[in-house]
PDB file of C-alpha atoms in Angstrom:
ATOM      1  CA  MET A   1      15.637  -7.896 -34.754  1.00  0.00           C
ATOM      2  CA  LYS A   2      13.025 -10.347 -33.444  1.00  0.00           C
ATOM      3  CA  ARG A   3      14.888 -10.605 -30.142  1.00  0.00           C
ATOM      4  CA  LYS A   4      14.823  -6.835 -29.712  1.00  0.00           C
ATOM      5  CA  LEU A   5      11.113  -6.752 -30.483  1.00  0.00           C
ATOM      6  CA  MET A   6      10.398  -9.619 -28.068  1.00  0.00           C
ATOM      7  CA  PHE A   7      12.503  -7.959 -25.374  1.00  0.00           C
ATOM      8  CA  THR A   8      10.675  -4.651 -25.886  1.00  0.00           C
ATOM      9  CA  VAL A   9       7.259  -6.327 -25.665  1.00  0.00           C
ATOM     10  CA  LEU A  10       8.323  -8.280 -22.570  1.00  0.00           C
ATOM     11  CA  ALA A  11       9.751  -5.175 -20.899  1.00  0.00           C
ATOM     12  CA  ALA A  12       6.583  -3.212 -21.684  1.00  0.00           C
ATOM     13  CA  SER A  13       4.433  -5.988 -20.263  1.00  0.00           C
ATOM     14  CA  LEU A  14       6.479  -6.245 -17.094  1.00  0.00           C
ATOM     15  CA  SER A  15       6.563  -2.496 -16.583  1.00  0.00           C
ATOM     16  CA  SER A  16       2.795  -2.265 -16.905  1.00  0.00           C
ATOM     17  CA  VAL A  17       2.413  -5.026 -14.344  1.00  0.00           C
ATOM     18  CA  ALA A  18       4.945  -3.355 -12.011  1.00  0.00           C
ATOM     19  CA  PHE A  19       3.119  -0.058 -12.489  1.00  0.00           C
ATOM     20  CA  ALA A  20      -0.043  -1.700 -11.263  1.00  0.00           C
ATOM     21  CA  GLY A  21       0.615  -0.905  -7.619  1.00  0.00           C
ATOM     22  CA  GLN A  22      -0.932  -2.139  -4.432  1.00  0.00           C
ATOM     23  CA  ASN A  23      -4.211  -3.345  -5.845  1.00  0.00           C
ATOM     24  CA  ASN A  24      -2.327  -5.056  -8.696  1.00  0.00           C
ATOM     25  CA  VAL A  25      -4.013  -3.061 -11.450  1.00  0.00           C
ATOM     26  CA  GLY A  26      -4.039   0.507 -10.206  1.00  0.00           C
ATOM     27  CA  THR A  27      -6.851   2.949 -10.502  1.00  0.00           C
ATOM     28  CA  CYS A  28      -6.356   4.246 -13.998  1.00  0.00           C
ATOM     29  CA  GLY A  29      -6.277   2.981 -17.535  1.00  0.00           C
ATOM     30  CA  TRP A  30      -9.048   1.380 -19.536  1.00  0.00           C
ATOM     31  CA  GLY A  31      -8.559  -2.018 -17.903  1.00  0.00           C
ATOM     32  CA  SER A  32      -9.064  -0.533 -14.452  1.00  0.00           C
ATOM     33  CA  LYS A  33     -12.255   1.150 -15.584  1.00  0.00           C
ATOM     34  CA  VAL A  34     -13.707  -1.790 -17.513  1.00  0.00           C
ATOM     35  CA  PHE A  35     -13.087  -4.259 -14.672  1.00  0.00           C
ATOM     36  CA  GLU A  36     -13.605  -1.806 -11.791  1.00  0.00           C
ATOM     37  CA  GLY A  37     -14.961  -3.400  -8.628  1.00  0.00           C
ATOM     38  CA  GLN A  38     -14.309  -6.981  -9.740  1.00  0.00           C
ATOM     39  CA  SER A  39     -11.913  -9.131  -7.764  1.00  0.00           C
ATOM     40  CA  GLY A  40     -10.076 -12.333  -8.446  1.00  0.00           C
ATOM     41  CA  ILE A  41      -7.417 -13.492 -10.811  1.00  0.00           C
ATOM     42  CA  ALA A  42      -9.340 -13.258 -14.094  1.00  0.00           C
ATOM     43  CA  PRO A  43     -10.476  -9.607 -13.780  1.00  0.00           C
ATOM     44  CA  GLN A  44      -7.007  -8.532 -12.595  1.00  0.00           C
ATOM     45  CA  VAL A  45      -5.283 -10.321 -15.461  1.00  0.00           C
ATOM     46  CA  LEU A  46      -7.771  -8.960 -17.997  1.00  0.00           C
ATOM     47  CA  ALA A  47      -7.469  -5.411 -16.640  1.00  0.00           C
ATOM     48  CA  ALA A  48      -3.654  -5.551 -16.681  1.00  0.00           C
ATOM     49  CA  THR A  49      -3.699  -7.097 -20.155  1.00  0.00           C
ATOM     50  CA  THR A  50      -6.056  -4.385 -21.407  1.00  0.00           C
ATOM     51  CA  ASN A  51      -3.833  -1.651 -19.987  1.00  0.00           C
ATOM     52  CA  GLY A  52      -0.659  -3.297 -21.302  1.00  0.00           C
ATOM     53  CA  THR A  53      -2.009  -4.188 -24.738  1.00  0.00           C
ATOM     54  CA  PHE A  54      -3.310  -0.741 -25.529  1.00  0.00           C
ATOM     55  CA  GLY A  55      -0.649   1.185 -23.576  1.00  0.00           C
ATOM     56  CA  ASN A  56      -3.419   3.414 -22.307  1.00  0.00           C
ATOM     57  CA  GLN A  57      -2.200   3.500 -18.700  1.00  0.00           C
ATOM     58  CA  THR A  58       1.147   4.924 -19.765  1.00  0.00           C
ATOM     59  CA  PHE A  59      -0.616   7.371 -22.064  1.00  0.00           C
ATOM     60  CA  GLY A  60      -3.094   8.195 -19.294  1.00  0.00           C
ATOM     61  CA  VAL A  61      -0.363   8.996 -16.777  1.00  0.00           C
ATOM     62  CA  THR A  62       1.533  11.212 -19.201  1.00  0.00           C
ATOM     63  CA  SER A  63      -1.582  12.971 -20.496  1.00  0.00           C
ATOM     64  CA  GLY A  64      -3.726  12.970 -17.326  1.00  0.00           C
ATOM     65  CA  THR A  65      -6.555  11.014 -19.008  1.00  0.00           C
ATOM     66  CA  SER A  66      -8.278   7.614 -18.493  1.00  0.00           C
ATOM     67  CA  GLY A  67      -8.653   8.287 -14.773  1.00  0.00           C
ATOM     68  CA  CYS A  68      -4.909   8.851 -14.329  1.00  0.00           C
ATOM     69  CA  THR A  69      -3.250  11.930 -12.893  1.00  0.00           C
ATOM     70  CA  GLN A  70       0.152  13.360 -13.613  1.00  0.00           C
ATOM     71  CA  ASP A  71       0.863  14.065  -9.950  1.00  0.00           C
ATOM     72  CA  GLY A  72       0.302  10.528  -8.685  1.00  0.00           C
ATOM     73  CA  THR A  73       2.766   8.823  -6.384  1.00  0.00           C
ATOM     74  CA  VAL A  74       4.158   5.355  -6.904  1.00  0.00           C
ATOM     75  CA  SER A  75       3.937   3.575  -3.609  1.00  0.00           C
ATOM     76  CA  SER A  76       4.426   0.176  -2.149  1.00  0.00           C
ATOM     77  CA  SER A  77       3.504  -1.294   1.192  1.00  0.00           C
ATOM     78  CA  TRP A  78       6.053  -4.122   1.067  1.00  0.00           C
ATOM     79  CA  LYS A  79       8.184  -2.653   3.869  1.00  0.00           C
ATOM     80  CA  MET A  80       5.147  -2.323   6.111  1.00  0.00           C
ATOM     81  CA  ALA A  81       3.992  -5.852   5.239  1.00  0.00           C
ATOM     82  CA  MET A  82       7.416  -7.299   6.021  1.00  0.00           C
ATOM     83  CA  PHE A  83       7.620  -5.374   9.292  1.00  0.00           C
ATOM     84  CA  LEU A  84       4.172  -6.477  10.401  1.00  0.00           C
ATOM     85  CA  ASP A  85       4.761 -10.096   9.404  1.00  0.00           C
ATOM     86  CA  GLY A  86       7.880 -10.256  11.532  1.00  0.00           C
ATOM     87  CA  ASN A  87       6.709  -8.202  14.505  1.00  0.00           C
ATOM     88  CA  MET A  88       3.006  -8.904  15.065  1.00  0.00           C
ATOM     89  CA  ASN A  89       3.331 -10.177  18.632  1.00  0.00           C
ATOM     90  CA  LYS A  90       5.814  -7.520  19.730  1.00  0.00           C
ATOM     91  CA  LEU A  91       3.766  -4.774  18.125  1.00  0.00           C
ATOM     92  CA  ALA A  92       0.565  -5.998  19.764  1.00  0.00           C
ATOM     93  CA  ARG A  93       2.262  -5.999  23.152  1.00  0.00           C
ATOM     94  CA  ASP A  94       3.754  -2.531  22.589  1.00  0.00           C
ATOM     95  CA  MET A  95       0.507  -1.009  21.315  1.00  0.00           C
ATOM     96  CA  SER A  96      -1.423  -2.422  24.242  1.00  0.00           C
ATOM     97  CA  VAL A  97       0.804  -0.500  26.678  1.00  0.00           C
ATOM     98  CA  GLY A  98       1.603   2.494  24.433  1.00  0.00           C
ATOM     99  CA  GLN A  99       5.374   2.036  24.318  1.00  0.00           C
ATOM    100  CA  GLY A 100       8.130  -0.271  23.207  1.00  0.00           C
ATOM    101  CA  GLU A 101      10.758  -0.950  20.596  1.00  0.00           C
ATOM    102  CA  ALA A 102       8.416  -2.398  17.966  1.00  0.00           C
ATOM    103  CA  LEU A 103       6.086   0.591  18.274  1.00  0.00           C
ATOM    104  CA  GLU A 104       9.056   2.969  17.968  1.00  0.00           C
ATOM    105  CA  SER A 105      10.192   1.083  14.865  1.00  0.00           C
ATOM    106  CA  LEU A 106       6.708   1.342  13.372  1.00  0.00           C
ATOM    107  CA  ALA A 107       6.691   5.099  14.007  1.00  0.00           C
ATOM    108  CA  ALA A 108      10.080   5.404  12.306  1.00  0.00           C
ATOM    109  CA  LEU A 109       8.958   3.261   9.383  1.00  0.00           C
ATOM    110  CA  ILE A 110       6.018   5.513   8.581  1.00  0.00           C
ATOM    111  CA  GLY A 111       7.988   8.673   9.335  1.00  0.00           C
ATOM    112  CA  VAL A 112       6.159   9.996  12.393  1.00  0.00           C
ATOM    113  CA  GLU A 113       7.725  13.303  13.441  1.00  0.00           C
ATOM    114  CA  GLU A 114       9.638  13.171  16.727  1.00  0.00           C
ATOM    115  CA  SER A 115       7.312  15.746  18.274  1.00  0.00           C
ATOM    116  CA  GLN A 116       4.274  13.541  17.465  1.00  0.00           C
ATOM    117  CA  LYS A 117       5.595  10.172  18.589  1.00  0.00           C
ATOM    118  CA  ALA A 118       4.110  10.273  22.111  1.00  0.00           C
ATOM    119  CA  ALA A 119       0.703  11.135  20.666  1.00  0.00           C
ATOM    120  CA  PHE A 120       1.125   8.378  18.046  1.00  0.00           C
ATOM    121  CA  TYR A 121       1.848   5.819  20.774  1.00  0.00           C
ATOM    122  CA  GLN A 122      -1.234   6.936  22.721  1.00  0.00           C
ATOM    123  CA  LEU A 123      -3.378   6.872  19.569  1.00  0.00           C
ATOM    124  CA  THR A 124      -2.404   3.279  18.818  1.00  0.00           C
ATOM    125  CA  LYS A 125      -2.950   2.309  22.473  1.00  0.00           C
ATOM    126  CA  ALA A 126      -6.399   3.923  22.529  1.00  0.00           C
ATOM    127  CA  ASN A 127      -7.341   2.115  19.300  1.00  0.00           C
ATOM    128  CA  PHE A 128      -5.644  -1.177  20.026  1.00  0.00           C
ATOM    129  CA  SER A 129      -8.889  -3.151  19.781  1.00  0.00           C
ATOM    130  CA  HIS A 130      -9.569  -1.711  16.334  1.00  0.00           C
ATOM    131  CA  ILE A 131      -6.041  -2.357  15.035  1.00  0.00           C
ATOM    132  CA  PHE A 132      -5.763  -5.833  16.562  1.00  0.00           C
ATOM    133  CA  SER A 133      -9.421  -6.748  16.176  1.00  0.00           C
ATOM    134  CA  SER A 134      -9.040 -10.418  17.158  1.00  0.00           C
ATOM    135  CA  ASP A 135      -6.528 -12.995  18.298  1.00  0.00           C
ATOM    136  CA  ALA A 136      -6.401 -14.392  14.766  1.00  0.00           C
ATOM    137  CA  VAL A 137      -5.841 -11.055  13.025  1.00  0.00           C
ATOM    138  CA  THR A 138      -3.565 -11.075   9.970  1.00  0.00           C
ATOM    139  CA  ALA A 139      -0.780  -8.622   9.193  1.00  0.00           C
ATOM    140  CA  GLU A 140      -2.898  -7.145   6.395  1.00  0.00           C
ATOM    141  CA  GLN A 141      -5.828  -6.629   8.757  1.00  0.00           C
ATOM    142  CA  VAL A 142      -3.503  -4.890  11.223  1.00  0.00           C
ATOM    143  CA  ARG A 143      -2.177  -2.681   8.433  1.00  0.00           C
ATOM    144  CA  LEU A 144      -5.695  -1.744   7.334  1.00  0.00           C
ATOM    145  CA  GLY A 145      -6.827  -1.163  10.938  1.00  0.00           C
ATOM    146  CA  LEU A 146      -3.857   1.098  11.593  1.00  0.00           C
ATOM    147  CA  LYS A 147      -4.492   2.921   8.338  1.00  0.00           C
ATOM    148  CA  ASP A 148      -8.139   3.520   9.358  1.00  0.00           C
ATOM    149  CA  VAL A 149      -7.115   4.838  12.770  1.00  0.00           C
ATOM    150  CA  LEU A 150      -4.543   7.206  11.301  1.00  0.00           C
ATOM    151  CA  ALA A 151      -6.883   8.426   8.561  1.00  0.00           C
ATOM    152  CA  ALA A 152      -9.596   9.192  11.106  1.00  0.00           C
ATOM    153  CA  ASP A 153      -7.293  11.361  13.222  1.00  0.00           C
ATOM    154  CA  GLU A 154      -6.701  14.859  11.906  1.00  0.00           C
ATOM    155  CA  ALA A 155      -3.157  15.060  13.282  1.00  0.00           C
ATOM    156  CA  PHE A 156      -2.111  11.719  11.771  1.00  0.00           C
ATOM    157  CA  ALA A 157      -4.194  11.515   8.609  1.00  0.00           C
ATOM    158  CA  SER A 158      -1.184  12.325   6.436  1.00  0.00           C
ATOM    159  CA  TYR A 159       0.584   9.207   7.722  1.00  0.00           C
ATOM    160  CA  ALA A 160      -2.249   6.902   6.626  1.00  0.00           C
ATOM    161  CA  THR A 161      -0.901   6.821   3.075  1.00  0.00           C
ATOM    162  CA  LYS A 162       2.410   5.476   4.372  1.00  0.00           C
ATOM    163  CA  VAL A 163       0.841   2.437   5.992  1.00  0.00           C
TER     164      VAL A 163
END
């Protein structure tokens, strides 16, 4: 009986942590609200612990309360992070000229429609200096730069959430 209880508590704790999303805590639940705007390990752990201990994030998602919505989307940027980590140099070269295999792969990864690919390539070329803002840019900075560029363009704003 104790093993089942321990397993249930462990599974609930892990699921609340996995539910946390890209910013590690998410944007809903009491923990997210109490520790909103704070960064670092301690606030993240306390926010996740608050959400997990009281189960309010799960309740919030199912009831649409505590800053949660019922129509939210679970997302992860791990594919994009892995792609960028492994293709930074190729992608920089391709974006600088507006064509290439790495740029085509990026378009496929974020689901750019075939009819919009040429415009996507030109958009990334035109904003190359924003996306690759320095020689020492990190993959995360490239991802955020690309996300900014896409969000600012009316035709590609819907793709920004996929980056």
